[in-house]
PDB file of C-alpha atoms in Angstrom:
ATOM      1  CA  UNK J 164     -23.347   3.928 -23.667  1.00  0.00           C
ATOM      2  CA  UNK J 165     -20.363   6.198 -24.240  1.00  0.00           C
ATOM      3  CA  UNK J 166     -20.408   7.546 -20.679  1.00  0.00           C
ATOM      4  CA  UNK J 167     -20.698   4.019 -19.262  1.00  0.00           C
ATOM      5  CA  UNK J 168     -17.625   2.899 -21.186  1.00  0.00           C
ATOM      6  CA  UNK J 169     -15.746   6.039 -20.213  1.00  0.00           C
ATOM      7  CA  UNK J 170     -16.488   5.473 -16.526  1.00  0.00           C
ATOM      8  CA  UNK J 171     -15.540   1.800 -16.858  1.00  0.00           C
ATOM      9  CA  UNK J 172     -12.228   2.755 -18.470  1.00  0.00           C
ATOM     10  CA  UNK J 173     -11.497   5.252 -15.694  1.00  0.00           C
ATOM     11  CA  UNK J 174     -12.219   2.646 -13.019  1.00  0.00           C
ATOM     12  CA  UNK J 175     -10.046   0.037 -14.698  1.00  0.00           C
ATOM     13  CA  UNK J 176      -7.191   2.525 -15.116  1.00  0.00           C
ATOM     14  CA  UNK J 177      -7.361   3.539 -11.470  1.00  0.00           C
ATOM     15  CA  UNK J 178      -7.511  -0.123 -10.435  1.00  0.00           C
ATOM     16  CA  UNK J 179      -4.239  -0.736 -12.261  1.00  0.00           C
ATOM     17  CA  UNK J 180      -2.686   2.454 -10.910  1.00  0.00           C
ATOM     18  CA  UNK J 181      -3.634   1.647  -7.305  1.00  0.00           C
ATOM     19  CA  UNK J 182      -2.405  -1.926  -7.704  1.00  0.00           C
ATOM     20  CA  UNK J 183       0.983  -0.690  -8.918  1.00  0.00           C
ATOM     21  CA  UNK J 184       1.184   1.861  -6.097  1.00  0.00           C
ATOM     22  CA  UNK J 185       0.282  -0.851  -3.591  1.00  0.00           C
ATOM     23  CA  UNK J 186       3.043  -3.079  -4.964  1.00  0.00           C
ATOM     24  CA  UNK J 187       5.545  -0.252  -4.746  1.00  0.00           C
ATOM     25  CA  UNK J 188       4.706   0.547  -1.124  1.00  0.00           C
ATOM     26  CA  UNK J 189       4.800  -3.150  -0.294  1.00  0.00           C
ATOM     27  CA  UNK J 190       8.335  -3.302  -1.669  1.00  0.00           C
ATOM     28  CA  UNK J 191       9.352  -0.202   0.320  1.00  0.00           C
ATOM     29  CA  UNK J 192       7.895  -1.750   3.468  1.00  0.00           C
ATOM     30  CA  UNK J 193       9.865  -4.931   2.740  1.00  0.00           C
ATOM     31  CA  UNK J 194      13.057  -2.893   2.252  1.00  0.00           C
ATOM     32  CA  UNK J 195      12.646  -1.349   5.698  1.00  0.00           C
ATOM     33  CA  UNK J 196      11.926  -4.684   7.393  1.00  0.00           C
ATOM     34  CA  UNK J 197      14.960  -6.599   6.083  1.00  0.00           C
ATOM     35  CA  UNK J 198      17.584  -4.394   7.809  1.00  0.00           C
ATOM     36  CA  UNK J 199      15.614  -4.655  11.050  1.00  0.00           C
ATOM     37  CA  UNK J 200      15.867  -8.436  10.873  1.00  0.00           C
ATOM     38  CA  UNK J 201      19.620  -8.165  10.342  1.00  0.00           C
ATOM     39  CA  UNK J 202      20.139  -5.705  13.205  1.00  0.00           C
ATOM     40  CA  UNK J 203      18.071  -7.849  15.566  1.00  0.00           C
ATOM     41  CA  UNK J 204      20.092 -10.907  14.577  1.00  0.00           C
ATOM     42  CA  UNK J 205      23.325  -8.968  15.051  1.00  0.00           C
ATOM     43  CA  UNK J 206      22.208  -7.914  18.540  1.00  0.00           C
ATOM     44  CA  UNK J 207      21.476 -11.508  19.430  1.00  0.00           C
ATOM     45  CA  UNK J 208      24.853 -12.702  18.152  1.00  0.00           C
ATOM     46  CA  UNK J 209      26.791  -9.868  19.807  1.00  0.00           C
ATOM     47  CA  UNK J 210      25.119 -10.438  23.157  1.00  0.00           C
ATOM     48  CA  UNK J 211      25.552 -14.204  23.100  1.00  0.00           C
ATOM     49  CA  UNK J 212      29.247 -14.196  22.113  1.00  0.00           C
ATOM     50  CA  UNK J 213      30.634 -12.228  25.021  1.00  0.00           C
ATOM     51  CA  UNK J 214      30.459 -12.997  28.719  1.00  0.00           C
ATOM     52  CA  UNK J 215      31.612  -9.527  29.759  1.00  0.00           C
ATOM     53  CA  UNK J 216      28.968  -6.854  29.354  1.00  0.00           C
ATOM     54  CA  UNK J 217      31.537  -4.075  29.031  1.00  0.00           C
ATOM     55  CA  UNK J 218      33.015  -5.643  25.891  1.00  0.00           C
ATOM     56  CA  UNK J 219      29.748  -5.427  23.963  1.00  0.00           C
ATOM     57  CA  UNK J 220      28.593  -2.068  25.270  1.00  0.00           C
ATOM     58  CA  UNK J 221      29.684   0.006  22.248  1.00  0.00           C
ATOM     59  CA  UNK J 222      28.541  -2.545  19.586  1.00  0.00           C
ATOM     60  CA  UNK J 223      25.149  -2.742  21.363  1.00  0.00           C
ATOM     61  CA  UNK J 224      24.803   1.031  21.279  1.00  0.00           C
ATOM     62  CA  UNK J 225      25.698   1.182  17.585  1.00  0.00           C
ATOM     63  CA  UNK J 226      23.341  -1.619  16.552  1.00  0.00           C
ATOM     64  CA  UNK J 227      20.536  -0.159  18.688  1.00  0.00           C
ATOM     65  CA  UNK J 228      21.067   3.266  17.110  1.00  0.00           C
ATOM     66  CA  UNK J 229      20.882   1.752  13.618  1.00  0.00           C
ATOM     67  CA  UNK J 230      17.683  -0.114  14.522  1.00  0.00           C
ATOM     68  CA  UNK J 231      16.073   3.029  15.916  1.00  0.00           C
ATOM     69  CA  UNK J 232      17.076   5.004  12.829  1.00  0.00           C
ATOM     70  CA  UNK J 233      15.564   2.403  10.496  1.00  0.00           C
ATOM     71  CA  UNK J 234      12.349   2.202  12.548  1.00  0.00           C
ATOM     72  CA  UNK J 235      11.963   5.985  12.628  1.00  0.00           C
ATOM     73  CA  UNK J 236      12.458   6.199   8.855  1.00  0.00           C
ATOM     74  CA  UNK J 237       9.880   3.441   8.366  1.00  0.00           C
ATOM     75  CA  UNK J 238       7.422   5.234  10.641  1.00  0.00           C
ATOM     76  CA  UNK J 239       7.934   8.584   8.911  1.00  0.00           C
ATOM     77  CA  UNK J 240       7.340   7.192   5.423  1.00  0.00           C
ATOM     78  CA  UNK J 241       4.255   5.309   6.658  1.00  0.00           C
ATOM     79  CA  UNK J 242       4.824   2.606   4.048  1.00  0.00           C
ATOM     80  CA  UNK J 243       2.497   0.138   5.784  1.00  0.00           C
ATOM     81  CA  UNK J 244      -0.401   2.590   5.861  1.00  0.00           C
ATOM     82  CA  UNK J 245       0.090   3.607   2.247  1.00  0.00           C
ATOM     83  CA  UNK J 246       0.290  -0.028   1.166  1.00  0.00           C
ATOM     84  CA  UNK J 247      -3.011  -0.810   2.916  1.00  0.00           C
ATOM     85  CA  UNK J 248      -4.720   2.336   1.572  1.00  0.00           C
ATOM     86  CA  UNK J 249      -3.756   1.664  -2.036  1.00  0.00           C
ATOM     87  CA  UNK J 250      -4.680  -2.001  -1.683  1.00  0.00           C
ATOM     88  CA  UNK J 251      -8.126  -1.030  -0.382  1.00  0.00           C
ATOM     89  CA  UNK J 252      -8.617   1.562  -3.133  1.00  0.00           C
ATOM     90  CA  UNK J 253      -7.633  -0.958  -5.782  1.00  0.00           C
ATOM     91  CA  UNK J 254     -10.216  -3.419  -4.477  1.00  0.00           C
ATOM     92  CA  UNK J 255     -12.917  -0.736  -4.385  1.00  0.00           C
ATOM     93  CA  UNK J 256     -12.223   0.358  -7.966  1.00  0.00           C
ATOM     94  CA  UNK J 257     -12.225  -3.263  -9.092  1.00  0.00           C
ATOM     95  CA  UNK J 258     -15.619  -3.832  -7.471  1.00  0.00           C
ATOM     96  CA  UNK J 259     -16.980  -0.691  -9.110  1.00  0.00           C
ATOM     97  CA  UNK J 260     -15.599  -1.826 -12.483  1.00  0.00           C
ATOM     98  CA  UNK J 261     -17.337  -5.166 -12.077  1.00  0.00           C
ATOM     99  CA  UNK J 262     -20.557  -3.444 -11.088  1.00  0.00           C
ATOM    100  CA  UNK J 263     -20.435  -1.203 -14.171  1.00  0.00           C
ATOM    101  CA  UNK J 264     -19.473  -4.112 -16.419  1.00  0.00           C
ATOM    102  CA  UNK J 265     -22.369  -6.199 -15.092  1.00  0.00           C
ATOM    103  CA  UNK J 266     -24.911  -3.678 -16.377  1.00  0.00           C
ATOM    104  CA  UNK J 267     -26.492  -5.295 -19.412  1.00  0.00           C
ATOM    105  CA  UNK J 268     -28.208  -2.235 -20.740  1.00  0.00           C
ATOM    106  CA  UNK J 269     -26.439   0.005 -23.211  1.00  0.00           C
ATOM    107  CA  UNK J 270     -28.450   3.013 -22.120  1.00  0.00           C
ATOM    108  CA  UNK J 271     -28.477   3.037 -18.354  1.00  0.00           C
ATOM    109  CA  UNK J 272     -30.851   5.378 -16.538  1.00  0.00           C
ATOM    110  CA  UNK J 273     -29.377   8.748 -15.623  1.00  0.00           C
ATOM    111  CA  UNK J 274     -30.055   8.172 -11.907  1.00  0.00           C
ATOM    112  CA  UNK J 275     -28.085   4.936 -11.945  1.00  0.00           C
ATOM    113  CA  UNK J 276     -25.256   6.579 -13.874  1.00  0.00           C
ATOM    114  CA  UNK J 277     -25.124   9.429 -11.355  1.00  0.00           C
ATOM    115  CA  UNK J 278     -24.991   6.882  -8.524  1.00  0.00           C
ATOM    116  CA  UNK J 279     -22.085   5.059 -10.181  1.00  0.00           C
ATOM    117  CA  UNK J 280     -20.337   8.382 -10.812  1.00  0.00           C
ATOM    118  CA  UNK J 281     -20.767   9.324  -7.150  1.00  0.00           C
ATOM    119  CA  UNK J 282     -19.246   5.987  -6.090  1.00  0.00           C
ATOM    120  CA  UNK J 283     -16.342   6.642  -8.440  1.00  0.00           C
ATOM    121  CA  UNK J 284     -15.726  10.117  -7.024  1.00  0.00           C
ATOM    122  CA  UNK J 285     -15.924   8.873  -3.440  1.00  0.00           C
TER     123      UNK J 285
END
């Protein structure tokens, strides 16, 4: 009984931790995407205002450089991948918590406990 509750508590704690980490990486991903929207909009406005290509050459280069810098930072932090990984882990821990909680017996068989412990470790 005690080990079942301990494992359940661990799973619930890791569910909360992974959910918070997923939210954080989602916010970081959002923070990288907003400047890209602005730089793309700026490129569109700059290119549509002028009829002479030489006038907008330097602003185009600057805005393109900023866009590339933002995209490379986003790719190096891998915010999207981390968001998806933590989201998936959170769901897996939640499913394991529900599976443990669904066990009616106070004294679960040792084989079943070892199986649940193995799922937790994996």
